Coordinates of C-alpha atoms in Angstrom, one line a residue:
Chain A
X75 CA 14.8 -7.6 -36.3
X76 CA 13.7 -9.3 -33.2
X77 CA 14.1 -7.5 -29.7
X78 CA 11.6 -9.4 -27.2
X79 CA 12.0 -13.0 -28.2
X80 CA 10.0 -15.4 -26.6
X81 CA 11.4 -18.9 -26.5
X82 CA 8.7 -22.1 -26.2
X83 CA 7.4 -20.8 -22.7
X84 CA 5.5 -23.3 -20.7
X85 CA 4.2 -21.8 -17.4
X86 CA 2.3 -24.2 -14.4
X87 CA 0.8 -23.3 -11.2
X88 CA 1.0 -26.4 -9.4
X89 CA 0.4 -29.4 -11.5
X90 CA -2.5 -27.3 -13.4
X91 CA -0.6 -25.7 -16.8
X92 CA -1.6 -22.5 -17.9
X93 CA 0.4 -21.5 -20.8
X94 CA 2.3 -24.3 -23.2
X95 CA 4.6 -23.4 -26.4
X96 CA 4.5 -20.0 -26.6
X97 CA 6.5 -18.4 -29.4
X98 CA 7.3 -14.7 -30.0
X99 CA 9.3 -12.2 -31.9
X100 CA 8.7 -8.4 -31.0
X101 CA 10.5 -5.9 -33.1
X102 CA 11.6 -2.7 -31.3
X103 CA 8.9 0.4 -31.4
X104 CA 6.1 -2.5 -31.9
X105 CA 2.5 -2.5 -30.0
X106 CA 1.0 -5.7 -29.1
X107 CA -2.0 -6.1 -27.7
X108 CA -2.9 -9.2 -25.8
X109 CA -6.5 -10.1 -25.4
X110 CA -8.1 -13.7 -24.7
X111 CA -11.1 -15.1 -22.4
X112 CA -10.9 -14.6 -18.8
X113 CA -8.0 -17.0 -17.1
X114 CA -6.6 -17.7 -20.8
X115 CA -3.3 -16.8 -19.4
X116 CA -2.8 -13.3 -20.6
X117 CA -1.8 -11.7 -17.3
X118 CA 0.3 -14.7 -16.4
X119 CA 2.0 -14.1 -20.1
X120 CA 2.5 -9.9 -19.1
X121 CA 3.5 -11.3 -15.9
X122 CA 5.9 -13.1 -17.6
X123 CA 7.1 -10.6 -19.5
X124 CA 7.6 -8.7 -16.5
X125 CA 9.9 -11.3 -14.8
X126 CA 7.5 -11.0 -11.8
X127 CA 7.2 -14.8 -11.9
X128 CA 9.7 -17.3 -13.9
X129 CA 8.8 -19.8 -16.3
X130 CA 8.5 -23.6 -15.8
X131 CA 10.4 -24.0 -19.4
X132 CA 11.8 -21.4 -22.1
X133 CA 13.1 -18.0 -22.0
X134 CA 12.3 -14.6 -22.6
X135 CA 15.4 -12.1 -23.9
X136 CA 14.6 -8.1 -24.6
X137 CA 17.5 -6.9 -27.1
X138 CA 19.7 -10.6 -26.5
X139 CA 20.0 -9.7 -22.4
X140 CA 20.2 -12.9 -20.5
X141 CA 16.5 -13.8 -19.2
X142 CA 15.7 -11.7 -15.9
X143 CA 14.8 -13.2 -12.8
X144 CA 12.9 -10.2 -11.0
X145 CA 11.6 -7.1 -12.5
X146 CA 14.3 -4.4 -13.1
X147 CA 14.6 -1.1 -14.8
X148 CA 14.5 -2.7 -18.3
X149 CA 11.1 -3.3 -17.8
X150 CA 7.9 -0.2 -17.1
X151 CA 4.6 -1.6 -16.1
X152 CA 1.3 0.0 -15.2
X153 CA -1.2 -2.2 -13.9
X154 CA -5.2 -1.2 -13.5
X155 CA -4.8 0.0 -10.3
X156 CA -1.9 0.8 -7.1
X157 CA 0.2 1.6 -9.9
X158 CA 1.3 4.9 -8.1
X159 CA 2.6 6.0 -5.0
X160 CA -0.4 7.4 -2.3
X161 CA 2.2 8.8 0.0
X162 CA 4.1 10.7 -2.3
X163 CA 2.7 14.4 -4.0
X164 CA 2.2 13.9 -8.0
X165 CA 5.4 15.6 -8.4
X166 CA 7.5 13.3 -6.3
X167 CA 6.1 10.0 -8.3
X168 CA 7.2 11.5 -11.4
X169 CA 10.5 12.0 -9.5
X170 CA 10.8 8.4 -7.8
X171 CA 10.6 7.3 -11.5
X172 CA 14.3 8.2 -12.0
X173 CA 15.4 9.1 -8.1
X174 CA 14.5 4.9 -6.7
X175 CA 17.6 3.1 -8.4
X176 CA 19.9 5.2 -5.9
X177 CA 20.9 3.3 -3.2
X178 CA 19.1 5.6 -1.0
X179 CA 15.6 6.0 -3.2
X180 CA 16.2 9.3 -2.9
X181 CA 18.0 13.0 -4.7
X182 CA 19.7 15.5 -3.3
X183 CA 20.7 19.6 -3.9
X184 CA 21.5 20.3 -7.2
X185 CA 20.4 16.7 -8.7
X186 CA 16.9 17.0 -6.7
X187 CA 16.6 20.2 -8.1
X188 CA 17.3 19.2 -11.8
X189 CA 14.8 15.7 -11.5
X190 CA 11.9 18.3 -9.8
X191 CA 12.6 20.6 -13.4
X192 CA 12.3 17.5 -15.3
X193 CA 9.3 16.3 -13.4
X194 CA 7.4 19.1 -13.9
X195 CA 8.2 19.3 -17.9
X196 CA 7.0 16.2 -17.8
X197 CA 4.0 16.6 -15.9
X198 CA 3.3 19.8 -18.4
X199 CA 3.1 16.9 -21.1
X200 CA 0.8 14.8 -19.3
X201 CA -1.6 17.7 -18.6
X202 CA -1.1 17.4 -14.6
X203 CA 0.9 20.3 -14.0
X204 CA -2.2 21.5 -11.9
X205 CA -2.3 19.3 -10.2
X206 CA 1.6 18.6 -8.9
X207 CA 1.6 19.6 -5.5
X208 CA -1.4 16.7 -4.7
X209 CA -1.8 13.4 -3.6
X210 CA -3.0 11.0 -6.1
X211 CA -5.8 9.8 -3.9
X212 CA -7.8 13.4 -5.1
X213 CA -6.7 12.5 -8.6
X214 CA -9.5 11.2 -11.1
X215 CA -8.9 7.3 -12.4
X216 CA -8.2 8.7 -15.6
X217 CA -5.2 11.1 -14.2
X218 CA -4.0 8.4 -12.1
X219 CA -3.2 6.3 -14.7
X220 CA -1.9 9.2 -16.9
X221 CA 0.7 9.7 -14.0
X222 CA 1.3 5.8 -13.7
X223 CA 2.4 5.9 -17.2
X224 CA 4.7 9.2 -16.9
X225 CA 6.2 7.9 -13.7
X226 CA 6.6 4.6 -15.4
X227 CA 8.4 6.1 -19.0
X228 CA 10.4 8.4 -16.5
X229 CA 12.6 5.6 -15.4
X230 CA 13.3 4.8 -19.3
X231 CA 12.4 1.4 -19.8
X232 CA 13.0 -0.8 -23.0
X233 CA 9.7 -2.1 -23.2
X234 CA 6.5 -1.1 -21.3
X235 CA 3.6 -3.2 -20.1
X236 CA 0.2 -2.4 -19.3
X237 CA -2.1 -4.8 -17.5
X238 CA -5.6 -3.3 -18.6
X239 CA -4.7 0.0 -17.7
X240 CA -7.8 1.5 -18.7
X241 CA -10.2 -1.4 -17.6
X242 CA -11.4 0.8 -14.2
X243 CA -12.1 4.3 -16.4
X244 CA -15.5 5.4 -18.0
X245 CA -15.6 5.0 -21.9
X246 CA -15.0 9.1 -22.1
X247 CA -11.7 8.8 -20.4
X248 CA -10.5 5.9 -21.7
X249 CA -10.8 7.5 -25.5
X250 CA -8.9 10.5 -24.4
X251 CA -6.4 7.8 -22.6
X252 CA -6.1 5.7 -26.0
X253 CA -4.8 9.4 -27.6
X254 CA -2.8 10.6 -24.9
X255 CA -1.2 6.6 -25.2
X256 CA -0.9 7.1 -28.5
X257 CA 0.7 10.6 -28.7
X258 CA 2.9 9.4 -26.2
X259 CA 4.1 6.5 -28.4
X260 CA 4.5 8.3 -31.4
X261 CA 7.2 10.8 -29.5
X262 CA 8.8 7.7 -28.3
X263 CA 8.6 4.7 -30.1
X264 CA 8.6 2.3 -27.0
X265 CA 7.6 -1.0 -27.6
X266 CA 4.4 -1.9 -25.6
X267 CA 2.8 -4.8 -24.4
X268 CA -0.9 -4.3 -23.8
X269 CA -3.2 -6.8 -22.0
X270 CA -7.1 -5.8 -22.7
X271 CA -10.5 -7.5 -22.2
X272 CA -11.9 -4.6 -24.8
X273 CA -10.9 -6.4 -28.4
X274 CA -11.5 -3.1 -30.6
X275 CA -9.1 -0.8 -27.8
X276 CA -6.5 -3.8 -29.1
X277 CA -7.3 -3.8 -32.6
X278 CA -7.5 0.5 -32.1
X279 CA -3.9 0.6 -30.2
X280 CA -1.9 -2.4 -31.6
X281 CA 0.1 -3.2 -34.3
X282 CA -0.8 -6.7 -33.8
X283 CA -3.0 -8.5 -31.4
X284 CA -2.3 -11.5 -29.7
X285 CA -5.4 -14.1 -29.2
X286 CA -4.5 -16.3 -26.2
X287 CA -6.5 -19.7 -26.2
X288 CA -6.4 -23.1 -25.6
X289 CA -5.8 -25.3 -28.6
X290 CA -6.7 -28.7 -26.8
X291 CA -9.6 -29.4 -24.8
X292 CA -10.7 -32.3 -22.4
X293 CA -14.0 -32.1 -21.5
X294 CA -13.8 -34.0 -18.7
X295 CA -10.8 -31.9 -17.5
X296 CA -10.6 -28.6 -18.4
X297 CA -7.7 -27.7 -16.9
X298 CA -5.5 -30.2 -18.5
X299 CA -4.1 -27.9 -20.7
X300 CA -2.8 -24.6 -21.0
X301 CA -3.0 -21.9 -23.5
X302 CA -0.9 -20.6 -26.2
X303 CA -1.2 -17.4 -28.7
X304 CA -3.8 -19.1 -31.2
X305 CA -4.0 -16.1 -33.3
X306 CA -1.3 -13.2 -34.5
X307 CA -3.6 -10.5 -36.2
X308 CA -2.1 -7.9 -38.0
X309 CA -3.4 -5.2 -36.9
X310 CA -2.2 -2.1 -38.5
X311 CA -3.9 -0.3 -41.4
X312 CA -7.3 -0.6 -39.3
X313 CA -7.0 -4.5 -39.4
X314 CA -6.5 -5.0 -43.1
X315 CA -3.3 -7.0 -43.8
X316 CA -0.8 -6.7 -46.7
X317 CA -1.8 -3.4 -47.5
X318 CA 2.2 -2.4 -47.6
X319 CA 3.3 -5.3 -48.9
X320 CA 4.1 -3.9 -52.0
X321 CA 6.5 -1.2 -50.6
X322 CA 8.3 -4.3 -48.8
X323 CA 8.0 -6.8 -52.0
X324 CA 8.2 -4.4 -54.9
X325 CA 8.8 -7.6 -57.0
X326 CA 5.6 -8.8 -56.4
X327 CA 3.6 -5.9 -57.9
X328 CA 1.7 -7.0 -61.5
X329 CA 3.3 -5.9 -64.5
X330 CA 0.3 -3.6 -65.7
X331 CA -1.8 -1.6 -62.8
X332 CA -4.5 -3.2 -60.7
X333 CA -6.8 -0.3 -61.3
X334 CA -6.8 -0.2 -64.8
X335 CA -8.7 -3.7 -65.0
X336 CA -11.7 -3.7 -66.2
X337 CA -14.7 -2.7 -63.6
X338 CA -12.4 -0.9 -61.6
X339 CA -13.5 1.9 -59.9
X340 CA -9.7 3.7 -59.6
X341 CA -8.3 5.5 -62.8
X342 CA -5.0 5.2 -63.5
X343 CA -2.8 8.1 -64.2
X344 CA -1.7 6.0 -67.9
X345 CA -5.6 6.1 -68.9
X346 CA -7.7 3.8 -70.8
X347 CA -5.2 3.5 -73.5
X348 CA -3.2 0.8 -71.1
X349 CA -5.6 -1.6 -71.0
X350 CA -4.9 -5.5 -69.9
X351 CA -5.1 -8.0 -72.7
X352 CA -6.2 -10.1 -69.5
X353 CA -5.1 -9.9 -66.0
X354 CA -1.8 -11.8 -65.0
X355 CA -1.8 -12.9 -61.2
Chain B
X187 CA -38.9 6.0 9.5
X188 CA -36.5 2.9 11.0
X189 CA -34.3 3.5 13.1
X190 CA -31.1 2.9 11.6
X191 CA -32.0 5.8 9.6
X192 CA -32.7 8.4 12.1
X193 CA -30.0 10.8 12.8
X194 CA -30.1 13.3 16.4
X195 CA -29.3 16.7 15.6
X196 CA -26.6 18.7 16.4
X197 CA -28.0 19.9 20.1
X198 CA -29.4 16.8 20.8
X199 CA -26.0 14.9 19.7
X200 CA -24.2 16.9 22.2
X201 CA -26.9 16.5 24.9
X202 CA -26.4 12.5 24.2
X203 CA -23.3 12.5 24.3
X204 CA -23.2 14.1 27.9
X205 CA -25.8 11.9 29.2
X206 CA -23.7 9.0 30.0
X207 CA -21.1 11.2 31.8
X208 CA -23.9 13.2 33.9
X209 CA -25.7 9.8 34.5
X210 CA -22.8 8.3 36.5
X211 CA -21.8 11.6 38.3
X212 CA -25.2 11.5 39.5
X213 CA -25.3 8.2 40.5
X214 CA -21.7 8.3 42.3
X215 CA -23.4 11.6 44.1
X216 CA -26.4 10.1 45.3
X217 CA -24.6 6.5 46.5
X218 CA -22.0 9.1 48.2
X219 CA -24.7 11.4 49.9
X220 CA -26.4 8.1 51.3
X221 CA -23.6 7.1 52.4
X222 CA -22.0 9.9 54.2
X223 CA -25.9 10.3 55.4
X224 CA -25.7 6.6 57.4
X225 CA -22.1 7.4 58.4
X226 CA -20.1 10.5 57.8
X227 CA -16.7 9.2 58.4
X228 CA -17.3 6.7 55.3
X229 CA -14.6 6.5 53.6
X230 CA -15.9 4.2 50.7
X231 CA -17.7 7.1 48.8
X232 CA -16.5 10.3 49.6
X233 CA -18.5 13.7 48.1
X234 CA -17.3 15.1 44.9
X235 CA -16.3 18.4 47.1
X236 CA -13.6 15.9 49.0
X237 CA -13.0 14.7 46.0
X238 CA -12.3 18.4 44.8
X239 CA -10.6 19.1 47.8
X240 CA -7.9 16.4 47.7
X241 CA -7.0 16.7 43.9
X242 CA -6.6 20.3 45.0
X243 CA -4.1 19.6 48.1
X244 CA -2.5 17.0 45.8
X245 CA -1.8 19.0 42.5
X246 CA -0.3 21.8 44.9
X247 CA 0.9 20.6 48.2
X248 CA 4.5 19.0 48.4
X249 CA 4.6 16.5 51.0
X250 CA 5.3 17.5 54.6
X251 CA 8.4 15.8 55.3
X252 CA 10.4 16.3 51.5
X253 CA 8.4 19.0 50.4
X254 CA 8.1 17.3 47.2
X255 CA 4.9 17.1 44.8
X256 CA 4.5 13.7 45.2
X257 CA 1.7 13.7 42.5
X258 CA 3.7 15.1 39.7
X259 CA 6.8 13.2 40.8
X260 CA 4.5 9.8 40.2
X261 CA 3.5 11.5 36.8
X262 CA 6.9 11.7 36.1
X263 CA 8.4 8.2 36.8
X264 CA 5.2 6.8 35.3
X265 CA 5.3 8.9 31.9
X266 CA 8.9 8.1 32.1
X267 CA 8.3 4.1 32.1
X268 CA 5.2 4.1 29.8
X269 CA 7.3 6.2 27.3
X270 CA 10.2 4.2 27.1
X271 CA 8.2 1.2 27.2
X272 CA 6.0 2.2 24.1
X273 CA 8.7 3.6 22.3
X274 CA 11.4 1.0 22.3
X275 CA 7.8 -1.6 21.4
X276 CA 7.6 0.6 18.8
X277 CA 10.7 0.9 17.5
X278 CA 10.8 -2.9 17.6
X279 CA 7.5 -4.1 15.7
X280 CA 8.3 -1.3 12.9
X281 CA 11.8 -3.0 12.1
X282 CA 10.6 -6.4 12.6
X283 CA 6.8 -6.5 11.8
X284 CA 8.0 -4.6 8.0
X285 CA 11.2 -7.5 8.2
X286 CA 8.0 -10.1 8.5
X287 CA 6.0 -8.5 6.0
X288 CA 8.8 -7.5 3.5
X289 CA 11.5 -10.5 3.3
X290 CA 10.1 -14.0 2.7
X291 CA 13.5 -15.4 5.0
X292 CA 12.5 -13.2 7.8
X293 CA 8.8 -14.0 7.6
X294 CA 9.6 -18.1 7.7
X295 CA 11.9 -17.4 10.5
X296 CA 9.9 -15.4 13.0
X297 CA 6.5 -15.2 12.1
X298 CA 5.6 -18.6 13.7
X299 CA 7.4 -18.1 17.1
X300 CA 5.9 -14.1 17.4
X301 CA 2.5 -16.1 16.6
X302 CA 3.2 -18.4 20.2
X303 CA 4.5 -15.4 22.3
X304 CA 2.0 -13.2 21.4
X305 CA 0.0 -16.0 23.2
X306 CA 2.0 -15.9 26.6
X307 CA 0.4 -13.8 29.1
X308 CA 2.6 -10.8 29.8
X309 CA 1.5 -10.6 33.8
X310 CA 2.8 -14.6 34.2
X311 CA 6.0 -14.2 33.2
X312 CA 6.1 -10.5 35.2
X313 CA 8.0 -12.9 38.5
X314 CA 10.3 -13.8 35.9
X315 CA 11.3 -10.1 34.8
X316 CA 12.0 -9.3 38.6
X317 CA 14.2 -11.9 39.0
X318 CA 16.1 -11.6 35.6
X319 CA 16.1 -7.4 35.6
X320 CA 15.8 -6.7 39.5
X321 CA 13.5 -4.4 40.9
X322 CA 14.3 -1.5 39.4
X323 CA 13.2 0.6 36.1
X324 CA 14.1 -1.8 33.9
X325 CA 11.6 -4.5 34.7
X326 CA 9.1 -2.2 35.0
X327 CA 9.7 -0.9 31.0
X328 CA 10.6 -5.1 29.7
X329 CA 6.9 -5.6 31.4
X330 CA 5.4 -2.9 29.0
X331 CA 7.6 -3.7 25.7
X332 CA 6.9 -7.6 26.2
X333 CA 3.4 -7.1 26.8
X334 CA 2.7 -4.7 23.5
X335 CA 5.3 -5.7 21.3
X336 CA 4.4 -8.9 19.7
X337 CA 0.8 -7.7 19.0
X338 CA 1.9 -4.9 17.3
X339 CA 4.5 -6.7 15.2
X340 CA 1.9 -8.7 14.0
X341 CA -0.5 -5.6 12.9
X342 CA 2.8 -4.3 11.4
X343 CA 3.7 -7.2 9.4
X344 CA 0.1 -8.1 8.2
X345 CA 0.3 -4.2 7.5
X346 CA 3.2 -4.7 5.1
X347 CA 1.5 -7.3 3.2
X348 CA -1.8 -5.9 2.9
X349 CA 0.4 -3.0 0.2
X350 CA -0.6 -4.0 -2.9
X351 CA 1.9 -6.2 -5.0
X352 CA 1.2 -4.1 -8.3
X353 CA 2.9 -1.2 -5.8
X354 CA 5.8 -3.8 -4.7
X355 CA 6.1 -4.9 -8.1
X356 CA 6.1 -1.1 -9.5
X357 CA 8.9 0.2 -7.3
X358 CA 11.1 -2.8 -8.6
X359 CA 10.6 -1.6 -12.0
X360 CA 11.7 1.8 -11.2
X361 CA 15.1 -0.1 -10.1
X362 CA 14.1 0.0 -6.6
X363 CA 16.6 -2.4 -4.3
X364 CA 15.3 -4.0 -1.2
X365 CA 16.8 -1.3 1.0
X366 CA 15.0 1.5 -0.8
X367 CA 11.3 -0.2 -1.1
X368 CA 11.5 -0.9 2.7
X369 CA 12.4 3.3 3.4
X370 CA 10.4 4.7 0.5
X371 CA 7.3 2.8 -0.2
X372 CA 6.6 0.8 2.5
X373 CA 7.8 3.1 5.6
X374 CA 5.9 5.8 4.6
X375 CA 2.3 3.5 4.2
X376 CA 3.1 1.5 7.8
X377 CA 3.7 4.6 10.1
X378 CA 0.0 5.6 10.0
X379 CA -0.9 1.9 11.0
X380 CA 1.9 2.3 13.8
X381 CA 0.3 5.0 15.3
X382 CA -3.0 3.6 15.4
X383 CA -1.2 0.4 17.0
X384 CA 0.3 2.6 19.3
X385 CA -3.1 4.3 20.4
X386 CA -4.6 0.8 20.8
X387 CA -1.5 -0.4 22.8
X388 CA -1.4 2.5 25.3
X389 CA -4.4 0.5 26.9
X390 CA -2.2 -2.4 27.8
X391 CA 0.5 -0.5 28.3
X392 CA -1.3 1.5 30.9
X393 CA -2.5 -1.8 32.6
X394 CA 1.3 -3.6 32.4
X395 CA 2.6 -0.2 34.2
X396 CA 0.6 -0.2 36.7
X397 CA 0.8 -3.8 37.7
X398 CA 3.9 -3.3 37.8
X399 CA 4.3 -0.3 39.9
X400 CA 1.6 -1.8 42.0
X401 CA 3.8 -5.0 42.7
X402 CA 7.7 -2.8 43.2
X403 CA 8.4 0.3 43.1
X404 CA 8.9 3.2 44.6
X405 CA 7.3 5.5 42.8
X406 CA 4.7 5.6 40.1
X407 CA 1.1 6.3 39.7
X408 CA 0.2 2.5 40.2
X409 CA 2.3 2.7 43.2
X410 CA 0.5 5.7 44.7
X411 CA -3.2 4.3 44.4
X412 CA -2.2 0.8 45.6
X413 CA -0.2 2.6 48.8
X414 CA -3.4 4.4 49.8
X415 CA -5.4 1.6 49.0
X416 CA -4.5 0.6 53.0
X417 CA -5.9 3.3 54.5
X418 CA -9.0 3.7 51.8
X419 CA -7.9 6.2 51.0
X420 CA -10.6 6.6 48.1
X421 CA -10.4 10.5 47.3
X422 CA -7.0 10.1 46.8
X423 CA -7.7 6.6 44.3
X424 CA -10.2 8.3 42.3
X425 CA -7.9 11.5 41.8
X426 CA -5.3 9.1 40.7
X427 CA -7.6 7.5 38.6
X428 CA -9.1 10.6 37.0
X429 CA -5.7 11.8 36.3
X430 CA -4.3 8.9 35.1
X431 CA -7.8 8.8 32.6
X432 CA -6.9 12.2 32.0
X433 CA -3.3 11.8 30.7
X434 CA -4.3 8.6 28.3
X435 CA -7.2 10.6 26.7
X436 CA -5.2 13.5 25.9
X437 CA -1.9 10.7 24.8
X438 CA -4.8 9.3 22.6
X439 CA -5.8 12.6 21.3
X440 CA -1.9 13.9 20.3
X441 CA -1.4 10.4 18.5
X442 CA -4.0 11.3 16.4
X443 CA -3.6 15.2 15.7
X444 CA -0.1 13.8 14.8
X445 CA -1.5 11.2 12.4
X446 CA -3.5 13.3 10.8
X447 CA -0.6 15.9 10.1
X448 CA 2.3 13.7 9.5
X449 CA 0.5 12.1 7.1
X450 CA -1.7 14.2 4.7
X451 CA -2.3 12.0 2.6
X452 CA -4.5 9.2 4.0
X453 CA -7.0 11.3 4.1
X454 CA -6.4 12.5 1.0
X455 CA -9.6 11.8 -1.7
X456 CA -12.1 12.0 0.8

């Protein structure tokens, strides 16, 4: 079932093409991560994706909506850095995530009273309940983006992007991040774009991992063409592919079990007794 | 050691920073006292005691014929301009310099002609504001808004876009509209720059008053000092002066106690 579908996108600055026949299904509650060389056109893809620029040619639909031509609630993002507010208290980003579609970016009595309850249950699952009366400017890189992401889910977006949001944090923080990312995920199945430079945090965090390259090269001119996803890893089961395949394709399975072949290391539950006249793949 | 990397102590910080101060009291002293030695009616350099003496007579005396304070009646119609003046500049370049900054039809429109008359001098076109506004108040406060406005719409604007795009970009994903981006995210993040622009501009502002006070009016503290001025009246100029000094120091100093309370958190993380 596809929910982001991504339609033979061609994107150009100028007369220089960066990305060319791109192609993509997303099913809902999927995690991609996006990794490629430096100016491979990753970001420009996210970017993409977050309607922040428009594409020379093709179209990109979440759940059949017509293609969007600026970034709207559908869409969460939280980019590496200035992804929260400095001016407002921790508390009040969390709050902006749901208060800013009012016409007047703002909530009032009872309402404001209700979003500040929420806020702070939220901020009591993101571990920055201590710290919800502060500015985010005394907050560690780490807890800023922790507070990105909550303000960013609070607004209850379709699909959420992150542009290397863990690219500026120490290797310490940014395995507690990938936990906290993935706790969060589990409770709410959002579908997640992820653009990384750091291959094993995609591999780690994605269900599959998009390689963006460029499939034809001029020597003479590099920038003559753009780039396109070159590679769709599967990336669940730690990187090992078809190990459910079974469960999808019952009818595939061999008539007599794989482990009771001979030099197998797994008994079988039907013993010895079972064994192959010769294997039948 | 080198010298960049030598730091005075506390004492001797303060006793620096007095130097300066003490140095040209001392010098004004000593010119004054040979002066007043050669010829004690000079008028040029009178003692710091006259000095003393006048501010005295004019903080307290009212004037023989009205019995009115002139000096606090020139502070008045003075603070009175310079505050309308800066306020209305103010209220200007924060609407149009976040207009510039925020709304790409705006910033096509306008940014181009505020880049030509921020280039006019304010003082040529001053004959102009007589004629078009009359003598009165009103000339007087155009002479100040014209001459500090289009600088600070420019700080504003470039202000607006220095905001990060992610943050921009962020907002709209939130479901922010146009209207809500301009009051919540970007209001809040210019009004520290406008009151820096607004301690920088009270210089000019300061200098386009008293032009103009000094050319028409009736009263004014640049109307007082270039009164006396023909009868040298020089104790009377440098009391002005001092005051006037005075008065922009301490403005200076309120803008930024208000800065730093009105707005927590810029110096937030430090």
């Amino acid at each position: 079932m596809t929910f982001v579908s991504v339609r033979n996108i061609f994107q150009s600055y100028g007369d220089r093409p960066i990305l060319e026949r791109v192609n993509l299904d997303v099913a809902e509650g999927e995690f991609v991560s996006i990794v490629g060389a430096s100016g491979c056109g990753k970001s420009t893809f996210l970017r993409l994706l977050l309607a922040e620029e428009r594409p020379v040619k093709g179209e990109i639909r979440i759940d059949g909506n017509p293609p969007a031509v600026e970034p709207g609630r559908e869409r969460g993002v939280v980019f590496q850095r200035y992804s929260v507010f400095p001016h407002m208290t921790v508390r009040e980003n969390i709050v902006a995530g749901e208060s800013f579609e009012r016409a007047s970016g703002r909530f009032f009595g009872a309402e404001r009273r209700a979003a500040l309850a929420r806020a702070d249950a939220v901020l009591a699952r993101i571990g920055l309940s201590h710290v919800a009366g502060q500015y985010p400017a005394t907050l560690s890189g780490g807890m800023q983006q922790r507070l990105a992401i909550g303000q960013a889910l609070a607004a209850r977006p379709r699909i959420l992007l992150l542009d290397e949001p863990f690219g500026a944090l120490d290797p310490g923080t940014r395995l507690q991040m990938h936990d906290f990312l993935m706790e969060l995920r589990a409770e709410t199945g959002m579908t997640v774009f992820m653009v990384t430079h750091d291959l094993s945090e995609g591999f780690k965090l994605g269900d599959r991992v998009l390689v963006f390259d460029k499939t034809r090269w001029d020597a003479d001119y590099p920038d003559r063409y753009g780039a396109t996803v070159t590679y769709d890893f599967d990336a669940r089961d730690g990187g090992m592919p078809f190990q459910h395949l079974l469960d999808q394709f019952p009818g595939l399975a061999p008539e007599f079990p794989l482990s009771a072949l001979p030099g197998s290391a797994v008994r079988d539950h039907q013993g010895p007794e079972a064994a192959p006249t010769g294997p039948r793949l | 050691m080198r010298l960049i990397n030598r730091h005075p102590g506390r004492v001797l910080a303060l006793v620096l920073a007095a130097l300066p101060f003490l140095a040209a009291l001392v010098a004004y002293s000593v010119s004054s006292e040979i002066r007043l030695a050669a010829n004690p009616q000079d008028r040029l350099l009178p003692s710091l005691t006259k000095i003393a003496e006048t501010a005295g007579r004019l903080f307290t005396e009212g004037d023989r014929r009205t019995g009115a304070i002139l000096l606090w009646h020139d502070t008045g119609a003075s603070l009175r301009r310079l505050a309308l003046g800066v306020g209305i500049a103010a209220l200007v370049s924060l609407v149009a310099g976040i207009g510039i900054g925020l709304l790409p039809h705006v910033r096509k429109t306008f940014s181009g002609f505020v880049a030509v008359v921020s280039m006019v001098p304010p003082l040529a076109v001053l004959p102009i504001l007589f004629i078009v506004f009359g003598l009165g108040e009103v000339s007087k406060v155009v002479l100040i808004v014209v001459g500090i406005t289009p600088v600070m719409i420019r700080d504003l604007a470039g202000r607006t876009m220095e905001i990060p795009r992610e943050m921009i970009v962020k907002a709209e994903t939130l479901g922010a509209s146009s209207r809500v981006i301009a009051s919540r995210v970007v209001l809040p993040q210019v009004m520290p720059r406008l009151i820096q622009c607004i301690r920088l501009a009270l210089g000019p502002a300061w200098l386009f008053l008293i032009a103009a006070e000094a050319i028409a009016s009736e009263v004014g503290l640049g109307y007082r000092i270039f009164l006396v001025r023909r009868y040298l009246a020089m104790d009377v100029i440098l009391t002005y002066v001092i005051w006037i000094t005075a008065l922009a120091f301490v403005m200076d100093w309120l803008l930024r106690l208000l800065a730093r309370r009105a707005f927590p958190w810029t110096g937030a993380g430090l």
